[in-house]
Amino acid sequence: MKVSPGFFKGISWRPVASYFFLVLIFSALLQLYAYKKLSFAAALLIVLPLSTLLAWLLYRRVIEPLREITAAAGSIARGDLSRELHIYSEDEIGELARSINEMAGQLRRTIELVSGERNRMRAILDSMADGVIALDSEGRVLLVNPVIEEVFGIRGEACQGKGLLEVVRNYDVERVLQRALKTQEPVVQEVKVVGAGPEARVFRIHATPLKEAGRESGGVVAVMRDITERKKLEQMRTEFVANASHELRTP
């Protein structure tokens, strides 16, 4: 079997040497006892302290560090990334402990980065004057912003994971987003919504599909802009022009 040149670089020779030294002592004692140069009682008096020393070395250098590493790994698996291993030996166990500390630190930095990005995204969505709805590839609600909550009289946390129609209870809105989700093409359409307010409101919906790596279709994000006042102004202008034209044509 061919041994790579770097095989011996990761080995700490101090514990290996101590174990080898103890094995030599045990071998020598067995030889002395075999040739009756040493009585059983004398051999036992020598072997017991050496066995205790060997057990203590195994516990201090192997069992106790591995137990601490196992507990730390369990804490990391449960989401506690603040725990740090204080094992500074130069052997394989020390290298494993340093790797776990580095991994936990990297995970902590990644989670902080993701949390910061999520908080910034949430702040942007909350400050938008337009409504925003995001669906996953199955048409389930991922998030809504406060404008959508106000328009449809819903709570954002309660609607996550539900079907869109179950949340907004508006077939026109559901149809627009499902069309964008199925065709994977942007859709722009005006819909009328009877929500929490006393009057129906008109929204222009811009539904944009999302592409996910390794998948043919992702989710969809829809921006709903309230154009109710604009529609009222357009209607007033149309009525004014019609009335003015009628008056001018009337003798």
mmCIF file of N, CA, C and O in Angstrom, residues 122 125-126 128-133 144-156 159 167-168 193-201 203 224-226 228:
data_model
loop_
_atom_site.group_PDB
_atom_site.id
_atom_site.type_symbol
_atom_site.label_atom_id
_atom_site.label_comp_id
_atom_site.label_asym_id
_atom_site.label_seq_id
_atom_site.Cartn_x
_atom_site.Cartn_y
_atom_site.Cartn_z
ATOM 1 N N ARG A 122 -37.285 43.199 4.232
ATOM 2 C CA ARG A 122 -38.528 43.427 4.945
ATOM 3 C C ARG A 122 -38.791 44.914 5.126
ATOM 4 O O ARG A 122 -39.932 45.382 4.974
ATOM 5 N N LEU A 125 -39.945 46.303 1.766
ATOM 6 C CA LEU A 125 -41.326 45.911 1.476
ATOM 7 C C LEU A 125 -42.319 46.680 2.341
ATOM 8 O O LEU A 125 -43.380 47.092 1.867
ATOM 9 N N ASP A 126 -41.967 46.868 3.619
ATOM 10 C CA ASP A 126 -42.871 47.569 4.526
ATOM 11 C C ASP A 126 -43.023 49.043 4.161
ATOM 12 O O ASP A 126 -44.056 49.657 4.454
ATOM 13 N N MET A 128 -42.914 50.282 1.062
ATOM 14 C CA MET A 128 -43.449 50.471 -0.281
ATOM 15 C C MET A 128 -44.909 50.903 -0.233
ATOM 16 O O MET A 128 -45.685 50.442 0.605
ATOM 17 N N ALA A 129 -45.269 51.797 -1.149
ATOM 18 C CA ALA A 129 -46.665 52.231 -1.256
ATOM 19 C C ALA A 129 -47.499 51.238 -2.054
ATOM 20 O O ALA A 129 -48.734 51.277 -2.001
ATOM 21 N N ASP A 130 -46.840 50.369 -2.818
ATOM 22 C CA ASP A 130 -47.528 49.352 -3.603
ATOM 23 C C ASP A 130 -47.602 48.048 -2.821
ATOM 24 O O ASP A 130 -46.760 47.763 -1.967
ATOM 25 N N GLY A 131 -48.591 47.238 -3.161
ATOM 26 C CA GLY A 131 -48.714 45.932 -2.547
ATOM 27 C C GLY A 131 -47.810 44.916 -3.224
ATOM 28 O O GLY A 131 -47.610 44.980 -4.443
ATOM 29 N N VAL A 132 -47.268 43.987 -2.438
ATOM 30 C CA VAL A 132 -46.376 42.959 -2.969
ATOM 31 C C VAL A 132 -46.829 41.585 -2.450
ATOM 32 O O VAL A 132 -47.041 41.412 -1.255
ATOM 33 N N ILE A 133 -46.966 40.648 -3.389
ATOM 34 C CA ILE A 133 -47.275 39.257 -3.056
ATOM 35 C C ILE A 133 -46.236 38.366 -3.722
ATOM 36 O O ILE A 133 -45.944 38.543 -4.909
ATOM 37 N N VAL A 144 -46.326 38.630 2.055
ATOM 38 C CA VAL A 144 -47.099 39.787 1.618
ATOM 39 C C VAL A 144 -46.626 40.978 2.436
ATOM 40 O O VAL A 144 -46.137 40.822 3.562
ATOM 41 N N ASN A 145 -46.755 42.176 1.887
ATOM 42 C CA ASN A 145 -46.349 43.360 2.645
ATOM 43 C C ASN A 145 -47.572 44.014 3.282
ATOM 44 O O ASN A 145 -48.720 43.614 3.027
ATOM 45 N N PRO A 146 -47.390 45.019 4.128
ATOM 46 C CA PRO A 146 -48.524 45.620 4.851
ATOM 47 C C PRO A 146 -49.619 46.177 3.957
ATOM 48 O O PRO A 146 -50.791 46.212 4.366
ATOM 49 N N VAL A 147 -49.286 46.626 2.738
ATOM 50 C CA VAL A 147 -50.325 47.147 1.842
ATOM 51 C C VAL A 147 -51.314 46.049 1.487
ATOM 52 O O VAL A 147 -52.538 46.259 1.500
ATOM 53 N N ILE A 148 -50.803 44.858 1.175
ATOM 54 C CA ILE A 148 -51.676 43.729 0.871
ATOM 55 C C ILE A 148 -52.508 43.349 2.094
ATOM 56 O O ILE A 148 -53.701 43.013 1.978
ATOM 57 N N GLU A 149 -51.892 43.379 3.265
ATOM 58 C CA GLU A 149 -52.625 43.067 4.490
ATOM 59 C C GLU A 149 -53.788 44.031 4.673
ATOM 60 O O GLU A 149 -54.894 43.625 5.064
ATOM 61 N N GLU A 150 -53.551 45.318 4.387
ATOM 62 C CA GLU A 150 -54.604 46.328 4.559
ATOM 63 C C GLU A 150 -55.690 46.179 3.500
ATOM 64 O O GLU A 150 -56.887 46.306 3.792
ATOM 65 N N VAL A 151 -55.310 45.898 2.260
ATOM 66 C CA VAL A 151 -56.278 45.801 1.168
ATOM 67 C C VAL A 151 -57.221 44.616 1.368
ATOM 68 O O VAL A 151 -58.438 44.732 1.213
ATOM 69 N N PHE A 152 -56.663 43.471 1.724
ATOM 70 C CA PHE A 152 -57.468 42.249 1.822
ATOM 71 C C PHE A 152 -57.868 41.903 3.248
ATOM 72 O O PHE A 152 -58.545 40.890 3.468
ATOM 73 N N GLY A 153 -57.463 42.720 4.216
ATOM 74 C CA GLY A 153 -57.840 42.474 5.599
ATOM 75 C C GLY A 153 -57.297 41.174 6.147
ATOM 76 O O GLY A 153 -58.023 40.387 6.777
ATOM 77 N N ILE A 154 -55.990 40.922 5.910
ATOM 78 C CA ILE A 154 -55.367 39.670 6.337
ATOM 79 C C ILE A 154 -54.150 39.977 7.197
ATOM 80 O O ILE A 154 -53.720 41.118 7.312
ATOM 81 N N ARG A 155 -53.583 38.924 7.782
ATOM 82 C CA ARG A 155 -52.340 39.015 8.525
ATOM 83 C C ARG A 155 -51.277 38.220 7.780
ATOM 84 O O ARG A 155 -51.496 37.065 7.418
ATOM 85 N N GLY A 156 -50.118 38.853 7.561
ATOM 86 C CA GLY A 156 -49.071 38.236 6.755
ATOM 87 C C GLY A 156 -48.594 36.910 7.295
ATOM 88 O O GLY A 156 -48.404 35.943 6.540
ATOM 89 N N CYS A 159 -51.011 33.898 6.676
ATOM 90 C CA CYS A 159 -51.290 33.431 5.316
ATOM 91 C C CYS A 159 -50.106 32.716 4.675
ATOM 92 O O CYS A 159 -50.239 32.195 3.570
ATOM 93 N N VAL A 167 -56.233 33.154 0.542
ATOM 94 C CA VAL A 167 -55.776 34.360 1.240
ATOM 95 C C VAL A 167 -56.498 35.609 0.741
ATOM 96 O O VAL A 167 -57.075 36.367 1.519
ATOM 97 N N VAL A 168 -56.470 35.851 -0.582
ATOM 98 C CA VAL A 168 -57.009 37.113 -1.119
ATOM 99 C C VAL A 168 -58.495 37.015 -1.439
ATOM 100 O O VAL A 168 -59.181 38.039 -1.497
ATOM 101 N N VAL A 193 -60.825 45.201 -6.902
ATOM 102 C CA VAL A 193 -60.747 44.471 -5.627
ATOM 103 C C VAL A 193 -61.721 45.088 -4.644
ATOM 104 O O VAL A 193 -61.703 46.310 -4.415
ATOM 105 N N VAL A 194 -62.541 44.263 -4.069
ATOM 106 C CA VAL A 194 -63.411 44.676 -2.965
ATOM 107 C C VAL A 194 -62.774 44.142 -1.698
ATOM 108 O O VAL A 194 -62.854 42.953 -1.387
ATOM 109 N N GLY A 195 -62.086 45.018 -0.981
ATOM 110 C CA GLY A 195 -61.329 44.574 0.181
ATOM 111 C C GLY A 195 -61.934 45.045 1.482
ATOM 112 O O GLY A 195 -63.154 45.030 1.671
ATOM 113 N N ALA A 196 -61.019 45.450 2.386
ATOM 114 C CA ALA A 196 -61.471 45.853 3.710
ATOM 115 C C ALA A 196 -62.161 47.212 3.698
ATOM 116 O O ALA A 196 -62.925 47.545 4.600
ATOM 117 N N GLY A 197 -61.925 48.034 2.662
ATOM 118 C CA GLY A 197 -62.519 49.367 2.591
ATOM 119 C C GLY A 197 -63.968 49.325 2.143
ATOM 120 O O GLY A 197 -64.480 48.303 1.694
ATOM 121 N N PRO A 198 -64.641 50.471 2.230
ATOM 122 C CA PRO A 198 -66.063 50.515 1.858
ATOM 123 C C PRO A 198 -66.286 50.463 0.353
ATOM 124 O O PRO A 198 -67.369 50.084 -0.094
ATOM 125 N N GLU A 199 -65.320 50.893 -0.464
ATOM 126 C CA GLU A 199 -65.483 50.945 -1.906
ATOM 127 C C GLU A 199 -64.512 49.990 -2.593
ATOM 128 O O GLU A 199 -63.451 49.656 -2.058
ATOM 129 N N ALA A 200 -64.914 49.596 -3.811
ATOM 130 C CA ALA A 200 -64.023 48.777 -4.618
ATOM 131 C C ALA A 200 -62.851 49.619 -5.102
ATOM 132 O O ALA A 200 -63.000 50.813 -5.395
ATOM 133 N N ARG A 201 -61.695 49.013 -5.182
ATOM 134 C CA ARG A 201 -60.489 49.707 -5.621
ATOM 135 C C ARG A 201 -59.931 49.011 -6.854
ATOM 136 O O ARG A 201 -60.049 47.794 -7.001
ATOM 137 N N PHE A 203 -56.663 48.064 -9.169
ATOM 138 C CA PHE A 203 -55.218 47.861 -9.077
ATOM 139 C C PHE A 203 -54.676 47.414 -10.433
ATOM 140 O O PHE A 203 -55.331 46.654 -11.159
ATOM 141 N N MET A 224 -48.831 45.229 -6.872
ATOM 142 C CA MET A 224 -50.171 45.767 -7.101
ATOM 143 C C MET A 224 -50.167 47.266 -6.806
ATOM 144 O O MET A 224 -49.953 47.672 -5.661
ATOM 145 N N ARG A 225 -50.431 48.066 -7.827
ATOM 146 C CA ARG A 225 -50.448 49.529 -7.679
ATOM 147 C C ARG A 225 -51.897 50.012 -7.705
ATOM 148 O O ARG A 225 -52.660 49.708 -8.631
ATOM 149 N N ASP A 226 -52.243 50.779 -6.700
ATOM 150 C CA ASP A 226 -53.604 51.309 -6.597
ATOM 151 C C ASP A 226 -53.771 52.464 -7.593
ATOM 152 O O ASP A 226 -53.125 53.511 -7.469
ATOM 153 N N THR A 228 -56.951 53.621 -8.361
ATOM 154 C CA THR A 228 -58.362 53.997 -8.209
ATOM 155 C C THR A 228 -58.559 55.484 -8.488
ATOM 156 O O THR A 228 -59.469 55.865 -9.249
#
